[in-house]
Amino acid sequence: MRAAVLHQAGKADALRIEETNPPHISSPNQVLVRIKAAGINPVDTKMRQAPERFPLHMPAILGCDGAGIVEETGANVTRFSPGDEVYFCQCGFNGRQGTYAEYAAVDECFLAHKPKALTFAEAAAAPLVLITAWEALYDRVTVNPGQQVLIHAGAGGVGHVAIQLAKLAGARVATTVSSAAKAEFVKILGAEKVIRYKEQDFVQAIREWGNGNHGVDIALDTVGGPLIEKTFGAVRVYGDVVTILQPPPDINWGEARKRNLRFTQELMLSPTLMEIDEAKLHQGWILEQCAKLFEQNRLSIKVAKTFDLADVAKAHEYLENEHPIGKVVLMVS
């Protein structure tokens, strides 16, 4: 089969298209999927740049998100049959294979039926960002009707899904964006307050908007770095901050301490990294719930651009350099 293979850390051109042996079902709980499309996420570029930080077996096939058609099922698989269209998030950790390939053996717990309302490209774009946003807003904290929520980088992969999930929970949403095009996009998604952070101080803008100058109830950080610390000042006393990035070691927690903020981290990779079976099942369940929302036209996913598998290096460069609206997707077969 064709696959994008990484032999050593490097720039985007370290990903090479090669003919490799196709995977086979090695567990009664696995499903062999013929990949039609694979989503690209920022974590993929981190794996490419520093594979030693992840439990990858080299040479490695990267990619977490996939959508395709079931080819074969293990003896214990009960929810899927050959011919079923599916979507999933399974990173190539601990002996698994990623999705930048024509086939992948996938643990049944990660799979969900592909929403009929989505193309394979759209379905492949969705899983990692859906799970991340859902866990951050519904599991790490609980968004309630009427609450005010700040979502950083609302036009990005996680951000544009998080806006929609917060709105579905009945929250009022503010978001930060970098351009006029992104501002228009997030307004369509339902963002009430849109802040062009390059032109105005987002903390001041949020304090003027949120809870009578007291700040928002919840802030979701999808950017990381110094932004985490700055965000503390935009959240009300006893509010919540959730980040999907690791806080920098030199962060000053003084403002968070003074405001008695609850600080939470979200890493959707944990169930695979640590082999937590119950959490894996929960992530498959999340995708099934989101599939219903897609079918009801209450949730959407934005594909910024598609590339052929052969152009995987160009796809990585595009994601890293352009920071597009929505997701980048590889078309595999």
Short mmCIF file of C-alpha atoms in Angstrom, two decimals:
data_model
loop_
_atom_site.label_atom_id
_atom_site.label_comp_id
_atom_site.label_asym_id
_atom_site.label_seq_id
_atom_site.Cartn_x
_atom_site.Cartn_y
_atom_site.Cartn_z
CA MET A 1 0.00 0.00 0.00
CA ARG A 2 1.02 3.64 -0.38
CA ALA A 3 1.89 5.47 2.83
CA ALA A 4 3.67 8.61 3.97
CA VAL A 5 6.59 7.31 6.01
CA LEU A 6 8.81 9.19 8.45
CA HIS A 7 12.29 7.71 8.96
CA GLN A 8 13.78 10.52 11.02
CA ALA A 9 12.89 13.92 12.45
CA GLY A 10 12.89 16.78 10.00
CA LYS A 11 11.07 19.39 8.00
CA ALA A 12 8.01 18.58 5.93
CA ASP A 13 10.07 16.88 3.23
CA ALA A 14 11.08 14.21 5.75
CA LEU A 15 7.73 12.59 4.93
CA ARG A 16 8.28 10.20 2.00
CA ILE A 17 5.68 8.33 -0.05
CA GLU A 18 6.60 4.64 -0.08
CA GLU A 19 5.13 1.25 -0.83
CA THR A 20 4.74 -0.62 2.46
CA ASN A 21 3.15 -3.84 3.63
CA PRO A 22 -0.54 -3.30 4.39
CA PRO A 23 -1.61 -3.78 8.01
CA HIS A 24 -3.57 -6.79 9.13
CA ILE A 25 -5.94 -7.41 12.01
CA SER A 26 -3.79 -8.52 14.94
CA SER A 27 -6.47 -8.37 17.64
CA PRO A 28 -10.06 -9.66 17.74
CA ASN A 29 -11.14 -6.10 18.60
CA GLN A 30 -9.61 -4.46 15.53
CA VAL A 31 -11.17 -3.30 12.29
CA LEU A 32 -9.32 -2.98 8.99
CA VAL A 33 -10.28 0.31 7.34
CA ARG A 34 -9.57 1.39 3.77
CA ILE A 35 -8.67 5.04 4.28
CA LYS A 36 -10.37 7.53 1.99
CA ALA A 37 -9.12 10.70 3.70
CA ALA A 38 -6.88 11.66 6.61
CA GLY A 39 -7.01 14.85 8.63
CA ILE A 40 -3.84 16.77 9.44
CA ASN A 41 -3.43 18.32 12.88
CA PRO A 42 -0.72 20.48 14.48
CA VAL A 43 0.29 17.52 16.65
CA ASP A 44 1.26 15.70 13.45
CA THR A 45 3.84 18.38 12.70
CA LYS A 46 5.17 18.08 16.25
CA MET A 47 5.57 14.32 15.81
CA ARG A 48 7.42 14.92 12.56
CA GLN A 49 9.74 17.45 14.15
CA ALA A 50 10.44 15.52 17.37
CA PRO A 51 9.29 11.90 17.10
CA GLU A 52 11.35 10.97 20.17
CA ARG A 53 8.80 12.83 22.33
CA PHE A 54 6.08 10.35 21.36
CA PRO A 55 5.68 6.55 21.67
CA LEU A 56 6.26 6.02 17.95
CA HIS A 57 7.96 3.04 16.34
CA MET A 58 10.31 4.21 13.61
CA PRO A 59 9.95 4.29 10.70
CA ALA A 60 6.52 5.73 11.49
CA ILE A 61 3.31 6.44 9.61
CA LEU A 62 1.84 9.62 11.10
CA GLY A 63 -1.75 10.83 11.21
CA CYS A 64 -4.47 10.56 13.84
CA ASP A 65 -7.70 11.40 11.99
CA GLY A 66 -9.20 9.11 9.39
CA ALA A 67 -12.37 8.34 7.44
CA GLY A 68 -12.95 5.35 5.24
CA ILE A 69 -14.69 2.05 4.61
CA VAL A 70 -14.53 -1.10 6.73
CA GLU A 71 -12.77 -3.93 4.86
CA GLU A 72 -12.58 -6.60 7.56
CA THR A 73 -13.50 -7.03 11.23
CA GLY A 74 -11.97 -8.99 14.10
CA ALA A 75 -13.83 -11.84 15.76
CA ASN A 76 -15.00 -9.73 18.73
CA VAL A 77 -16.14 -6.68 16.73
CA THR A 78 -19.90 -6.16 17.10
CA ARG A 79 -20.70 -2.63 15.94
CA PHE A 80 -19.26 -2.64 12.42
CA SER A 81 -19.41 -4.77 9.29
CA PRO A 82 -17.54 -4.72 5.97
CA GLY A 83 -18.80 -1.87 3.81
CA ASP A 84 -19.62 0.45 6.71
CA GLU A 85 -18.41 4.03 6.36
CA VAL A 86 -16.56 5.16 9.50
CA TYR A 87 -14.55 7.99 10.98
CA PHE A 88 -12.12 7.90 13.89
CA CYS A 89 -9.11 9.28 15.71
CA GLN A 90 -6.33 6.78 16.38
CA CYS A 91 -2.77 8.05 16.61
CA GLY A 92 0.08 5.72 15.72
CA PHE A 93 1.23 5.21 19.31
CA ASN A 94 2.37 2.06 21.10
CA GLY A 95 2.68 -0.08 18.00
CA ARG A 96 -0.32 1.29 16.14
CA GLN A 97 -0.19 2.81 12.66
CA GLY A 98 -1.31 6.31 11.74
CA THR A 99 -3.69 7.35 8.98
CA TYR A 100 -1.39 8.70 6.26
CA ALA A 101 -1.82 5.42 4.37
CA GLU A 102 -4.27 3.50 2.22
CA TYR A 103 -5.21 1.12 5.06
CA ALA A 104 -5.16 1.14 8.85
CA ALA A 105 -6.03 -1.43 11.52
CA VAL A 106 -8.15 0.48 14.04
CA ASP A 107 -9.30 -0.48 17.52
CA GLU A 108 -13.11 -0.76 17.45
CA CYS A 109 -13.44 1.55 20.47
CA PHE A 110 -12.15 4.51 18.44
CA LEU A 111 -14.56 4.05 15.54
CA ALA A 112 -17.91 5.71 14.88
CA HIS A 113 -20.21 5.55 11.89
CA LYS A 114 -19.44 8.37 9.47
CA PRO A 115 -22.19 10.99 9.36
CA LYS A 116 -24.01 10.68 6.04
CA ALA A 117 -24.16 14.46 5.89
CA LEU A 118 -20.36 14.69 5.59
CA THR A 119 -18.02 13.88 2.74
CA PHE A 120 -15.03 11.67 3.54
CA ALA A 121 -12.83 14.79 3.55
CA GLU A 122 -15.08 16.53 6.06
CA ALA A 123 -15.36 13.43 8.21
CA ALA A 124 -11.57 13.01 8.27
CA ALA A 125 -11.18 16.63 9.36
CA ALA A 126 -13.43 16.22 12.37
CA PRO A 127 -12.45 13.61 15.00
CA LEU A 128 -9.46 15.05 16.89
CA VAL A 129 -10.89 18.57 17.09
CA LEU A 130 -14.35 17.31 18.02
CA ILE A 131 -13.02 15.17 20.85
CA THR A 132 -10.70 17.92 22.08
CA ALA A 133 -13.41 20.60 22.15
CA TRP A 134 -16.02 18.24 23.65
CA GLU A 135 -13.72 17.05 26.43
CA ALA A 136 -12.54 20.58 27.16
CA LEU A 137 -15.98 22.20 27.37
CA TYR A 138 -18.21 19.33 28.47
CA ASP A 139 -15.88 17.07 30.50
CA ARG A 140 -13.07 19.20 31.96
CA VAL A 141 -15.59 21.97 32.71
CA THR A 142 -19.35 22.05 32.24
CA VAL A 143 -20.66 24.84 30.04
CA ASN A 144 -24.11 25.95 31.18
CA PRO A 145 -26.81 28.02 29.46
CA GLY A 146 -26.25 31.76 29.74
CA GLN A 147 -22.56 31.52 30.63
CA GLN A 148 -20.04 33.67 28.80
CA VAL A 149 -17.20 31.76 27.17
CA LEU A 150 -13.99 33.02 25.58
CA ILE A 151 -12.48 30.76 22.90
CA HIS A 152 -9.06 31.70 21.59
CA ALA A 153 -8.33 31.24 17.87
CA GLY A 154 -11.95 30.62 17.00
CA ALA A 155 -11.30 30.10 13.28
CA GLY A 156 -8.85 27.25 13.87
CA GLY A 157 -9.53 23.54 13.93
CA VAL A 158 -10.43 23.17 17.60
CA GLY A 159 -11.69 26.74 17.91
CA HIS A 160 -14.37 26.62 15.24
CA VAL A 161 -15.81 23.40 16.66
CA ALA A 162 -15.61 24.73 20.24
CA ILE A 163 -17.66 27.81 19.30
CA GLN A 164 -20.42 25.56 18.01
CA LEU A 165 -20.38 23.21 21.01
CA ALA A 166 -20.49 26.15 23.43
CA LYS A 167 -23.44 27.61 21.53
CA LEU A 168 -25.22 24.24 21.59
CA ALA A 169 -24.87 24.29 25.37
CA GLY A 170 -26.61 27.68 25.46
CA ALA A 171 -23.54 29.81 26.15
CA ARG A 172 -22.66 33.24 24.81
CA VAL A 173 -19.35 33.11 22.96
CA ALA A 174 -16.51 35.55 22.45
CA THR A 175 -13.49 34.64 20.35
CA THR A 176 -10.16 35.99 19.16
CA VAL A 177 -9.12 36.01 15.49
CA SER A 178 -6.31 37.48 13.41
CA SER A 179 -8.05 38.68 10.24
CA ALA A 180 -11.23 40.09 8.78
CA ALA A 181 -11.92 36.85 6.90
CA LYS A 182 -11.68 34.86 10.10
CA ALA A 183 -13.89 37.39 11.88
CA GLU A 184 -16.63 36.89 9.31
CA PHE A 185 -16.29 33.12 9.56
CA VAL A 186 -16.71 32.95 13.35
CA LYS A 187 -19.70 35.30 13.22
CA ILE A 188 -21.42 32.79 10.96
CA LEU A 189 -20.71 30.11 13.57
CA GLY A 190 -22.49 32.18 16.21
CA ALA A 191 -19.75 34.10 18.00
CA GLU A 192 -21.33 37.13 19.68
CA LYS A 193 -18.12 39.02 20.45
CA VAL A 194 -15.27 38.89 17.91
CA ILE A 195 -11.92 40.37 18.90
CA ARG A 196 -9.20 41.17 16.36
CA TYR A 197 -6.35 40.58 18.80
CA LYS A 198 -3.73 42.27 16.59
CA GLU A 199 -5.69 45.51 16.76
CA GLN A 200 -7.13 45.54 20.28
CA ASP A 201 -6.32 44.20 23.72
CA PHE A 202 -8.46 41.12 24.18
CA VAL A 203 -8.44 41.35 27.99
CA GLN A 204 -9.87 44.86 27.93
CA ALA A 205 -12.40 43.88 25.27
CA ILE A 206 -13.52 40.87 27.28
CA ARG A 207 -13.74 42.81 30.54
CA GLU A 208 -16.02 45.32 28.81
CA TRP A 209 -18.19 42.50 27.45
CA GLY A 210 -18.10 39.85 30.11
CA ASN A 211 -20.30 39.73 33.20
CA GLY A 212 -20.48 43.43 33.86
CA ASN A 213 -16.72 44.10 33.65
CA HIS A 214 -15.87 41.02 35.75
CA GLY A 215 -14.70 38.70 32.93
CA VAL A 216 -16.01 35.54 31.32
CA ASP A 217 -17.07 32.41 33.15
CA ILE A 218 -14.86 30.10 31.06
CA ALA A 219 -11.85 30.64 28.79
CA LEU A 220 -10.61 27.96 26.39
CA ASP A 221 -7.01 28.43 25.24
CA THR A 222 -5.99 26.76 21.98
CA VAL A 223 -2.79 28.78 21.45
CA GLY A 224 -0.59 28.28 24.51
CA GLY A 225 2.58 30.14 25.50
CA PRO A 226 2.31 33.59 27.13
CA LEU A 227 -1.36 33.80 26.10
CA ILE A 228 -2.31 31.44 28.93
CA GLU A 229 -1.04 33.84 31.59
CA LYS A 230 -2.60 36.87 29.91
CA THR A 231 -5.95 35.11 29.74
CA PHE A 232 -6.23 34.95 33.54
CA GLY A 233 -7.15 38.65 33.60
CA ALA A 234 -10.10 38.05 31.26
CA VAL A 235 -11.81 35.49 33.52
CA ARG A 236 -14.10 36.33 36.44
CA VAL A 237 -13.25 35.42 40.01
CA TYR A 238 -13.90 31.71 40.61
CA GLY A 239 -14.02 31.14 36.84
CA ASP A 240 -12.43 28.40 34.72
CA VAL A 241 -9.49 28.32 32.32
CA VAL A 242 -8.94 25.27 30.12
CA THR A 243 -5.89 24.89 27.88
CA ILE A 244 -5.06 22.29 25.27
CA LEU A 245 -1.34 23.22 25.37
CA GLN A 246 1.28 22.62 28.02
CA PRO A 247 1.75 25.75 30.17
CA PRO A 248 5.21 27.34 29.86
CA PRO A 249 7.56 26.76 32.82
CA ASP A 250 7.92 30.48 33.56
CA ILE A 251 4.20 31.21 33.84
CA ASN A 252 3.21 33.62 36.61
CA TRP A 253 0.20 32.19 38.44
CA GLY A 254 -0.36 35.31 40.59
CA GLU A 255 -3.44 36.61 38.77
CA ALA A 256 -4.98 33.14 38.62
CA ARG A 257 -4.35 32.68 42.33
CA LYS A 258 -5.82 36.08 43.20
CA ARG A 259 -8.94 35.32 41.16
CA ASN A 260 -9.20 31.79 42.58
CA LEU A 261 -9.42 30.39 39.08
CA ARG A 262 -9.80 26.71 38.40
CA PHE A 263 -7.16 25.71 35.84
CA THR A 264 -7.62 22.56 33.75
CA GLN A 265 -5.59 20.89 31.03
CA GLU A 266 -7.06 18.93 28.13
CA LEU A 267 -5.07 16.36 26.15
CA MET A 268 -7.23 14.11 24.03
CA LEU A 269 -4.23 11.85 23.36
CA SER A 270 -4.13 10.59 26.96
CA PRO A 271 -6.33 7.49 26.44
CA THR A 272 -3.99 6.22 23.70
CA LEU A 273 -0.78 7.33 25.37
CA MET A 274 -1.73 5.64 28.64
CA GLU A 275 -3.95 2.86 27.23
CA ILE A 276 -7.05 3.83 29.23
CA ASP A 277 -9.80 1.60 27.84
CA GLU A 278 -12.77 3.39 29.39
CA ALA A 279 -11.55 6.75 28.08
CA LYS A 280 -11.07 5.29 24.58
CA LEU A 281 -14.69 4.12 24.59
CA HIS A 282 -15.77 7.58 25.71
CA GLN A 283 -14.02 9.16 22.73
CA GLY A 284 -15.78 6.80 20.33
CA TRP A 285 -19.05 7.73 22.05
CA ILE A 286 -18.28 11.43 21.54
CA LEU A 287 -17.93 10.85 17.81
CA GLU A 288 -21.26 9.02 17.71
CA GLN A 289 -22.95 11.95 19.51
CA CYS A 290 -21.37 14.43 17.10
CA ALA A 291 -22.50 12.33 14.15
CA LYS A 292 -26.08 12.90 15.29
CA LEU A 293 -25.44 16.64 15.47
CA PHE A 294 -24.01 16.65 11.94
CA GLU A 295 -27.05 14.77 10.66
CA GLN A 296 -29.34 17.32 12.35
CA ASN A 297 -27.38 20.17 10.74
CA ARG A 298 -26.53 21.52 14.18
CA LEU A 299 -22.77 21.09 13.76
CA SER A 300 -20.43 21.73 10.84
CA ILE A 301 -16.77 21.21 10.01
CA LYS A 302 -14.69 23.50 7.82
CA VAL A 303 -12.14 22.04 5.42
CA ALA A 304 -9.61 24.70 4.47
CA LYS A 305 -7.85 22.76 1.72
CA THR A 306 -7.32 19.20 0.53
CA PHE A 307 -4.11 17.64 -0.79
CA ASP A 308 -3.37 14.30 -2.40
CA LEU A 309 -1.43 11.84 -0.23
CA ALA A 310 1.51 12.30 -2.59
CA ASP A 311 1.62 15.97 -1.59
CA VAL A 312 1.76 15.34 2.17
CA ALA A 313 4.88 17.51 2.55
CA LYS A 314 3.11 20.44 0.88
CA ALA A 315 0.12 19.88 3.15
CA HIS A 316 2.30 20.10 6.27
CA GLU A 317 3.97 23.25 4.97
CA TYR A 318 0.59 24.80 4.23
CA LEU A 319 -0.70 24.12 7.74
CA GLU A 320 2.45 25.44 9.40
CA ASN A 321 2.78 28.59 7.27
CA GLU A 322 -0.78 29.65 6.51
CA HIS A 323 -2.67 28.91 9.76
CA PRO A 324 -5.84 28.43 7.69
CA ILE A 325 -9.51 28.67 8.57
CA GLY A 326 -10.55 25.15 9.54
CA LYS A 327 -8.70 21.93 8.76
CA VAL A 328 -6.27 20.54 6.18
CA VAL A 329 -7.04 17.07 4.77
CA LEU A 330 -5.18 14.44 2.76
CA MET A 331 -7.17 12.57 0.11
CA VAL A 332 -5.85 9.02 0.17
CA SER A 333 -7.96 6.90 -2.18
#
